[in-house]
CSV table of C-alpha atoms in Angstrom, one decimal:
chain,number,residue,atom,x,y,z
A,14,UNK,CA,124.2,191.5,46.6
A,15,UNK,CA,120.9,190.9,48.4
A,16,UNK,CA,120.0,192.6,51.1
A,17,UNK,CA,120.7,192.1,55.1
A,18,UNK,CA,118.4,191.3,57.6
A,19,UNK,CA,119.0,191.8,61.3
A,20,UNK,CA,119.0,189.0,63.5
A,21,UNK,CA,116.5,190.8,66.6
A,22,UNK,CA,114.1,190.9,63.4
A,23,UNK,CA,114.0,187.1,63.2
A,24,UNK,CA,114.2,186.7,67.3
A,25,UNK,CA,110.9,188.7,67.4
A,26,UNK,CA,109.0,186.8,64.9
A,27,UNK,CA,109.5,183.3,66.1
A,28,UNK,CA,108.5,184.7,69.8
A,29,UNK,CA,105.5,186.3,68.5
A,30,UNK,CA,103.9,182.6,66.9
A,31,UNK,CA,104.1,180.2,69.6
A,32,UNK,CA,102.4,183.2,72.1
A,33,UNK,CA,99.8,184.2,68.9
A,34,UNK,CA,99.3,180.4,69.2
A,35,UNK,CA,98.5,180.2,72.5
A,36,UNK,CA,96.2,182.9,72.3
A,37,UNK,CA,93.9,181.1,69.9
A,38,UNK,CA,93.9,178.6,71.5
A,39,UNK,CA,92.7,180.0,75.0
A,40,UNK,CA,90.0,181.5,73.0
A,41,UNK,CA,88.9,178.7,71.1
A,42,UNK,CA,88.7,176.5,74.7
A,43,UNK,CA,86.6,179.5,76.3
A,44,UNK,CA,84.6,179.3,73.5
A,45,UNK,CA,83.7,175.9,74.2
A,46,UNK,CA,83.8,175.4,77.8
A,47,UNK,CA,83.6,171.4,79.0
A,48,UNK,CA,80.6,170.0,81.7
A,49,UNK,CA,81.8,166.9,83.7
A,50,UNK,CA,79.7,164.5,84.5
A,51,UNK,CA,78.0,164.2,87.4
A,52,UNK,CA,78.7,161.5,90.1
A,53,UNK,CA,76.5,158.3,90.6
A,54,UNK,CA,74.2,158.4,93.1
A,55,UNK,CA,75.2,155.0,94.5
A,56,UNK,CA,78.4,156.7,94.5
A,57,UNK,CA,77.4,159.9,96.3
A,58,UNK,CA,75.2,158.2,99.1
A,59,UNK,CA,77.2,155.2,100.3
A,60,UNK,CA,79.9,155.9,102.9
A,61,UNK,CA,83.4,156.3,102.4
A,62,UNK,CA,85.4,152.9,102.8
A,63,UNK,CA,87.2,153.0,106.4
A,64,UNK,CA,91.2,153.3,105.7
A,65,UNK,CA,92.9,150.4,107.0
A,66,UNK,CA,95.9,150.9,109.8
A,67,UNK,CA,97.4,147.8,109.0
A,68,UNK,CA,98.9,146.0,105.1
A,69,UNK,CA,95.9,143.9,103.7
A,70,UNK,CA,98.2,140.7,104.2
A,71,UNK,CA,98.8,140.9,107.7
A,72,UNK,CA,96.1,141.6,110.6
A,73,UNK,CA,96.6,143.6,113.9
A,74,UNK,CA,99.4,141.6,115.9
A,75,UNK,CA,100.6,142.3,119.8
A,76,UNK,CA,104.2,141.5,118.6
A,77,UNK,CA,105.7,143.9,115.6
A,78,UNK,CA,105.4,141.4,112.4
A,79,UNK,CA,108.9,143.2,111.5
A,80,UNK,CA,110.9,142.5,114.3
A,81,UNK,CA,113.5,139.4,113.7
A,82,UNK,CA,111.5,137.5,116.9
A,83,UNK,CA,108.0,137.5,115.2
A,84,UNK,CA,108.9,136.2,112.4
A,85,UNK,CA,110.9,133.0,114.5
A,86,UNK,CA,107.8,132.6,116.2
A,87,UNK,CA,105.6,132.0,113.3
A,88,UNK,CA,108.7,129.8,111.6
A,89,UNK,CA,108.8,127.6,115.2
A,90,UNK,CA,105.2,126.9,115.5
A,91,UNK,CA,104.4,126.3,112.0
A,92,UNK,CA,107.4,123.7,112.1
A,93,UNK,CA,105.3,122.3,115.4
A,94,UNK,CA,102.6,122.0,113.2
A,95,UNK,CA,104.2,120.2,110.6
A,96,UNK,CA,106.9,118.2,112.2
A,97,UNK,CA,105.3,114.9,114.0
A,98,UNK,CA,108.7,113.7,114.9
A,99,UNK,CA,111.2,116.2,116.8
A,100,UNK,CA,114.9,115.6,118.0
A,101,UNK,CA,116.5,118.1,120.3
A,102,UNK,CA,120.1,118.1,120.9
A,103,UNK,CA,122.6,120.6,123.0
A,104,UNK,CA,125.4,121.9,120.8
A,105,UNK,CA,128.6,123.4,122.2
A,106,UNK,CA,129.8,126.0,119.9
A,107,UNK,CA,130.4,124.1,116.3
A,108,UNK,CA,131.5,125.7,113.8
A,109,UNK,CA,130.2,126.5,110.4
A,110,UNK,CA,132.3,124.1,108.4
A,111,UNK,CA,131.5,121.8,110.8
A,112,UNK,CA,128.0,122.5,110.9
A,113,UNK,CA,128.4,121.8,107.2
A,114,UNK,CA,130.2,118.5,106.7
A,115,UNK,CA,127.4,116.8,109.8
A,116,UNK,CA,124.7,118.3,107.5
A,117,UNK,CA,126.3,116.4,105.0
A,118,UNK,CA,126.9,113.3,106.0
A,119,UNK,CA,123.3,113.6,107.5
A,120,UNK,CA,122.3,114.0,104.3
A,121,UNK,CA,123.6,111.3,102.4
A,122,UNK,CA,122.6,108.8,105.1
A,123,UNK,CA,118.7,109.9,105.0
A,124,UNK,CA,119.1,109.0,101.4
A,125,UNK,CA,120.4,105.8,101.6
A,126,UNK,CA,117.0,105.2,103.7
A,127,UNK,CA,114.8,106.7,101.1
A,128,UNK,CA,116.5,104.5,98.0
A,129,UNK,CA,116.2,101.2,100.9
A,130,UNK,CA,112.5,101.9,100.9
A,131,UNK,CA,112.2,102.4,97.4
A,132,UNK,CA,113.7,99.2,97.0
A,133,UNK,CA,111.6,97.4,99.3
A,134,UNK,CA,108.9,98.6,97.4
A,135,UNK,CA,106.7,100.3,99.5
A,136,UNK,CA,105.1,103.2,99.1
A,137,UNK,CA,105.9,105.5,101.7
A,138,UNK,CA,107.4,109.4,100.8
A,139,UNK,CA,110.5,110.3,100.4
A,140,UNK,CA,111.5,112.1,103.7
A,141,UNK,CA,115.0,112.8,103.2
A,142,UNK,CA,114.7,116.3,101.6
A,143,UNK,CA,112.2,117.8,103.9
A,144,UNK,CA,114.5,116.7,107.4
A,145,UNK,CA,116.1,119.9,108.7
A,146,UNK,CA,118.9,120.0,111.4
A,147,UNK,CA,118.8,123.8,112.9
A,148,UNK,CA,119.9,125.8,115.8
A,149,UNK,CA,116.9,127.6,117.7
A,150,UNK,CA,116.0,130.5,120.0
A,151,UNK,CA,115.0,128.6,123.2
A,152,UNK,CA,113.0,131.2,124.9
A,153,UNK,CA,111.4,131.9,121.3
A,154,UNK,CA,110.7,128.2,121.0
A,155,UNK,CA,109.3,128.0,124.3
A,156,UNK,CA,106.4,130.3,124.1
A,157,UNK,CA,105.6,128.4,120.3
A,158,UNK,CA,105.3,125.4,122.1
A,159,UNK,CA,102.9,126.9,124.3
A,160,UNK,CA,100.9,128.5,121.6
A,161,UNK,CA,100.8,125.2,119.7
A,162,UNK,CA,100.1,122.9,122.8
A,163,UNK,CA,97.5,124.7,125.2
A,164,UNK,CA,96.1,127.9,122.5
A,165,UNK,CA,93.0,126.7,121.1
A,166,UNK,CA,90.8,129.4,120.0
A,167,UNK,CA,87.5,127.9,118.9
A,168,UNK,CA,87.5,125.7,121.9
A,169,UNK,CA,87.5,128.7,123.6
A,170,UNK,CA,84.9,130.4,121.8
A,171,UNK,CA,82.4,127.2,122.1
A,172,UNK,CA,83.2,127.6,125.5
A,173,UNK,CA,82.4,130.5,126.1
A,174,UNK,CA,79.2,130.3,124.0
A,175,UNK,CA,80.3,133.4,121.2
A,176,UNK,CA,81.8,132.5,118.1
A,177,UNK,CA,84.3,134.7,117.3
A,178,UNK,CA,83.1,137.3,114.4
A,179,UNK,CA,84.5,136.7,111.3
A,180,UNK,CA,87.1,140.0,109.9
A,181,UNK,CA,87.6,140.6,106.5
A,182,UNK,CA,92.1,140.6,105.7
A,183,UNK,CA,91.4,142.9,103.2
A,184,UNK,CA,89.7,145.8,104.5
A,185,UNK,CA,90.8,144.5,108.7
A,186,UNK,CA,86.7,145.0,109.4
A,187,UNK,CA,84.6,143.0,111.3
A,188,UNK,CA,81.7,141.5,109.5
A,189,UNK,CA,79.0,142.6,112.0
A,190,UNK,CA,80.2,146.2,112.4
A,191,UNK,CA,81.8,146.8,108.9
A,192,UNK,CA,82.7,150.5,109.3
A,193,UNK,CA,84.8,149.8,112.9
A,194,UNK,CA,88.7,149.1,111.9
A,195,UNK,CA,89.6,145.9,113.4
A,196,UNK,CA,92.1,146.2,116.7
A,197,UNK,CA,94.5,144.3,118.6
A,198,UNK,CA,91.9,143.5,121.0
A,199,UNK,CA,89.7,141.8,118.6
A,200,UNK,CA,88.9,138.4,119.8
A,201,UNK,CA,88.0,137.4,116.5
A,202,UNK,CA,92.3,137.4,115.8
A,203,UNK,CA,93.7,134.6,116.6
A,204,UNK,CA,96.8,133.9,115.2
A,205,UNK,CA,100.4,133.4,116.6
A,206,UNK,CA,101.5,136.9,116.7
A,207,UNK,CA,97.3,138.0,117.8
A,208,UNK,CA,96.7,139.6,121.6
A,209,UNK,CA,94.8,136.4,122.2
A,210,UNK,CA,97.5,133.9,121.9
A,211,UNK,CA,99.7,135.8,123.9
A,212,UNK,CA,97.2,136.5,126.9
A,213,UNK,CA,96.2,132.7,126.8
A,214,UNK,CA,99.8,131.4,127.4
A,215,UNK,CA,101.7,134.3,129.2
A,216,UNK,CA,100.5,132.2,132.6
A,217,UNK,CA,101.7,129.0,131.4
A,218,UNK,CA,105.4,129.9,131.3
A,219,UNK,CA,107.9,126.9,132.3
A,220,UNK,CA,104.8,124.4,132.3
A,221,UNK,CA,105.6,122.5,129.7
A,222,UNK,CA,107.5,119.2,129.8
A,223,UNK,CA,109.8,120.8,127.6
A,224,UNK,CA,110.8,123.8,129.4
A,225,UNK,CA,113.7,122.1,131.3
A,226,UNK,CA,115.7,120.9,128.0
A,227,UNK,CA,115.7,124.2,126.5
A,228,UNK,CA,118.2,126.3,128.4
A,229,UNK,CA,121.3,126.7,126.8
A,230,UNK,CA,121.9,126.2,122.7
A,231,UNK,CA,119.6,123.8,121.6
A,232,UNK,CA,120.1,122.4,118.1
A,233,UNK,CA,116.2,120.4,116.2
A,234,UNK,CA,116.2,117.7,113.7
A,235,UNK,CA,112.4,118.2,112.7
A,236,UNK,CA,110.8,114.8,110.7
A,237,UNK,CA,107.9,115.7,108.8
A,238,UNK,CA,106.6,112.0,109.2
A,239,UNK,CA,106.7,109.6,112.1
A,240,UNK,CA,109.8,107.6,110.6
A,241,UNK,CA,111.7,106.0,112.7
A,242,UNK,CA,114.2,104.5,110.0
A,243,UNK,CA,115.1,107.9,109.2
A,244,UNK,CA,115.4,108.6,112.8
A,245,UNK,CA,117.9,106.0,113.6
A,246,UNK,CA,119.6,106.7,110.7
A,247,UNK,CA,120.0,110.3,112.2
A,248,UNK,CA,120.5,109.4,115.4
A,249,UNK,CA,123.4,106.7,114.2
A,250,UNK,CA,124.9,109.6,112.5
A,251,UNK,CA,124.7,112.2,114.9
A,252,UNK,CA,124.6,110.7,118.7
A,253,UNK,CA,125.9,106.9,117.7
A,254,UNK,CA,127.0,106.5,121.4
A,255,UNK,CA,124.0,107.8,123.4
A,256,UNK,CA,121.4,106.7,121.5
A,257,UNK,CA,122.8,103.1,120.7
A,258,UNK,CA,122.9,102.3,116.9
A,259,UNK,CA,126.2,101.8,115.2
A,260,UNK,CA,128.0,104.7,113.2
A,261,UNK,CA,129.1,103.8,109.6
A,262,UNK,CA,132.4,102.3,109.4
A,263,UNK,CA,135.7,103.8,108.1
A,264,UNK,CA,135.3,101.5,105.0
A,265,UNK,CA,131.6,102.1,104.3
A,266,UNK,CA,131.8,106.2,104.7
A,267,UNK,CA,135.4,107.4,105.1
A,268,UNK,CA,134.1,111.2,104.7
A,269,UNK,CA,132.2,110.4,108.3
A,270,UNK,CA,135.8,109.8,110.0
A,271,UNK,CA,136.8,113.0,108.8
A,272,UNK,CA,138.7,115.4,111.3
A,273,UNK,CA,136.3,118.0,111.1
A,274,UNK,CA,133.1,115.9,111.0
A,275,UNK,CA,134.4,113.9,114.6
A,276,UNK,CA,135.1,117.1,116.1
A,277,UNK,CA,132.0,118.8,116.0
A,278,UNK,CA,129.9,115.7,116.6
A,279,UNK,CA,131.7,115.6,120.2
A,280,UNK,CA,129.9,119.1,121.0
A,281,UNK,CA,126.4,117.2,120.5
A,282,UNK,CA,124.4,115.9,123.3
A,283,UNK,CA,120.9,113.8,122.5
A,284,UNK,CA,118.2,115.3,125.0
A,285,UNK,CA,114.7,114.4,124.0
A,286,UNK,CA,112.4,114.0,121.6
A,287,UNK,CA,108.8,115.2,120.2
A,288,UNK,CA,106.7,112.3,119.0
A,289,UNK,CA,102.9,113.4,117.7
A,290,UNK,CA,102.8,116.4,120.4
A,291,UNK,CA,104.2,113.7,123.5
A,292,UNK,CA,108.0,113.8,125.2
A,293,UNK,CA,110.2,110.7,125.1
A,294,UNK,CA,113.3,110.7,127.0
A,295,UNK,CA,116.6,108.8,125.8
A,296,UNK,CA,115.6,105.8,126.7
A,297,UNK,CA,112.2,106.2,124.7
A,298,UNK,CA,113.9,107.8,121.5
A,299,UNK,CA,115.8,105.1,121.4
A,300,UNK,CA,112.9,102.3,121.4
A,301,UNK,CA,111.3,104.7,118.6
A,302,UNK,CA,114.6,104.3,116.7
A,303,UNK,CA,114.6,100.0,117.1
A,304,UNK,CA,111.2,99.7,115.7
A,305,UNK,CA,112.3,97.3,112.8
A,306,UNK,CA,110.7,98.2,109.1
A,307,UNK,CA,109.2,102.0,110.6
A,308,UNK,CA,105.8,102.1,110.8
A,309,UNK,CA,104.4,99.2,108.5
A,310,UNK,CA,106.7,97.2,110.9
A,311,UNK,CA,104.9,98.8,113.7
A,312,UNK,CA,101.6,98.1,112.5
A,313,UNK,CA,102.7,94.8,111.6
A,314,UNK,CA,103.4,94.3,115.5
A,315,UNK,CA,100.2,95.8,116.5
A,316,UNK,CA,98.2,92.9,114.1
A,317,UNK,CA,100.8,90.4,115.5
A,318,UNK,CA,99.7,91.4,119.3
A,319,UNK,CA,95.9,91.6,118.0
A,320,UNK,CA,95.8,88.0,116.5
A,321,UNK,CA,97.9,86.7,119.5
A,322,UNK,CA,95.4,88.1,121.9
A,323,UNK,CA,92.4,86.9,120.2
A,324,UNK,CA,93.8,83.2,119.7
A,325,UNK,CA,94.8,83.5,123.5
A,326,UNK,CA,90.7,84.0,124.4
A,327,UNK,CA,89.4,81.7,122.4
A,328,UNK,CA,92.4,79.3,123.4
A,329,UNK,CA,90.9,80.1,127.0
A,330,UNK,CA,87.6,80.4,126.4
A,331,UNK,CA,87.4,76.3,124.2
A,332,UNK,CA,89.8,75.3,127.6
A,333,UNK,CA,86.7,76.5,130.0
A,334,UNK,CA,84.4,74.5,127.8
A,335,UNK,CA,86.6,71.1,127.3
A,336,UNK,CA,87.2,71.4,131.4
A,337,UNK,CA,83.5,71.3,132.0
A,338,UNK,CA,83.1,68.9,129.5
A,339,UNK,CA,85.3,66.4,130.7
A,340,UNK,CA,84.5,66.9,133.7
A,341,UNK,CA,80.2,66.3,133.1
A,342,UNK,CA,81.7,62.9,131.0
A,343,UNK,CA,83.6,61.3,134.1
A,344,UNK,CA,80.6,62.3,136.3
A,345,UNK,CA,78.7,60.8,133.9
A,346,UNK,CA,80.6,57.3,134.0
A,347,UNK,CA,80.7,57.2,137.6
A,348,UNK,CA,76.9,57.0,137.7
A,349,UNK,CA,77.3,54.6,135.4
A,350,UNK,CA,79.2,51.9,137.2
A,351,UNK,CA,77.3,52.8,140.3
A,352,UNK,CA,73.7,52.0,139.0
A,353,UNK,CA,75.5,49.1,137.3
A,354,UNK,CA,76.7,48.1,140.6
A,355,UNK,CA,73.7,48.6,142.1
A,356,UNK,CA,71.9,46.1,139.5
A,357,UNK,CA,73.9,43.5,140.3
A,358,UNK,CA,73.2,43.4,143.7
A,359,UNK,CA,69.4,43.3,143.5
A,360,UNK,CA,70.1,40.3,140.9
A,361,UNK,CA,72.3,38.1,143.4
A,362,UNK,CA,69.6,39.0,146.5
């Protein structure tokens, strides 16, 4: 029978190698103690970087960036920017659905005008995907109207005579004093949401011609292109009545005769429109909307008029000249018969 060995025996011995192995290996490292390197000098005598207050991709602003109304405000004037043609309408509490069957049939009927001009075969872009119908914030809207109309910043600065200093978005520092951190009251920021922008227009409130229509809910059909054959085909869709073009028939669309679709387009009112920064009233929107074959029609107008007033002068201009002329000719036989008459005489005396 072999012999028995106790189990605190065992417990002891696998204690004692791990710390033995430690041991040796504390001895071994003191043995050969490590040197780290020493710094650069480029390193050690430039100047700390300055620590930025604000995220690399957005600069000091006057309003929060985070808040809900900031952001509207950069959506509303970079729609400003990059809608030419703008049609406001009042809306009296529609629904969703019925928000969603007029953006449907608004939809299908700015397609039919992009496949009509495809057909035609000209080569203007398709428009139909980029049109937006949207509810808005009117006193939002408002103040990017008068951030995009009447804040210009490097008119101001020539103005002035002092370019604005240029700031780096990376490390928010100005280029000719690159250790001070970039503020709120650095004139060189000029965005929408910049201390700038919102001194230069906090005066200018209700100025615009705008700021009558926006009071109450305000709903924008934004065109990004001067088209007015998608505009009457919105305008026939959503305001058929007020703005005088006819609404598709029963047998042409019978999803527009819908229940739903009729009842919310009761609850919309045309009010204006925004053509290349200028105000139209109804009666304007709707000579924008009869302009036959869009804007190669209206250019085709403008050569028609051009050609019309050039044959005009030189219609006027030959009729000066033929005038005088016939006139110097009759003068001319009058004198004629008189020294004729005048000859006989002498002859019969």
């Amino acid at each position: 029978m072999p012999p028995r060995l106790r189990i605190s025996s065992l417990r002891r011995q696998a204690l004692r190698c791990p710390y033995e192995l430690h041991i040796a290996r504390s001895a071994s490292s003191a043995a050969a103690p490590t040197v780290t390197p020493a710094a650069p000098i480029e390193q050690m005598t430039r100047s700390p970087a300055p620590i930025a207050r604000f995220p690399p991709t957005q600069p000091p602003s006057h309003r929060n960036p985070e808040y809900r109304r900031s952001q509207l405000l950069r959506q509303y004037t970079s729609l400003l920017r990059t809608s030419p043609l703008m049609v406001l309408f009042q809306h009296n509490n529609l629904k969703s659905t019925e928000w969603a069957s007029i953006r449907r049939e608004l939809a299908k009927a700015l397609q039919k005008v992009d496949e009509k001009i495809v057909a035609e075969g000209r080569t203007a872009p398709a428009l139909a995907p980029y049109i937006k119908l949207q509810t808005i914030q009117t006193s939002i809207f408002d103040v990017a109207l008068r951030i995009v109309e009447y804040f210009r910043p490097n008119e101001d600065s020539l103005a002035s005579g002092k370019p604005p200093s240029a700031v780096n978005p990376v490390t928010q520092t100005s280029a000719e004093l690159p250790a001070v951190s970039a503020s709120k009251d650095d004139p060189a920021l000029t965005h929408d949401l910049s201390r700038a922008a919102h001194a230069a227009v906090k005066h200018l409130k209700g100025r615009h011609e705008l700021a009558d229509i926006l009071v109450g809910p305000v709903a924008v059909l934004s065109i990004p292109g001067v088209s007015p054959e998608h505009m009457k085909a919105a305008l026939s869709i959503l305001t058929p009545k007020e703005a005088g073009f006819p609404a598709p028939t029963r047998k042409a669309n019978p999803d527009y005769h819908d229940p739903i679709v009729q009842n919310g387009l009761r609850k919309l009112n045309l009010l204006a429109a925004r053509v290349d920064g200028k105000v139209f009233d109804i009666n304007e929107t709707k000579w924008v909307g009869s302009i036959e074959g869009g804007m190669d029609g209206l250019r085709s107008q403008l050569v028609t008029a051009l050609q019309s007033m050039g044959s005009s002068i030189t219609n006027t201009l030959e009729g000066a000249s033929k005038s005088l002329y016939f006139t110097m000719e009759s003068r001319r036989s009058v004198l004629e018969e008189e020294q004729k008459g005048d000859g006989e005489k002498s002859e019969s005396s």
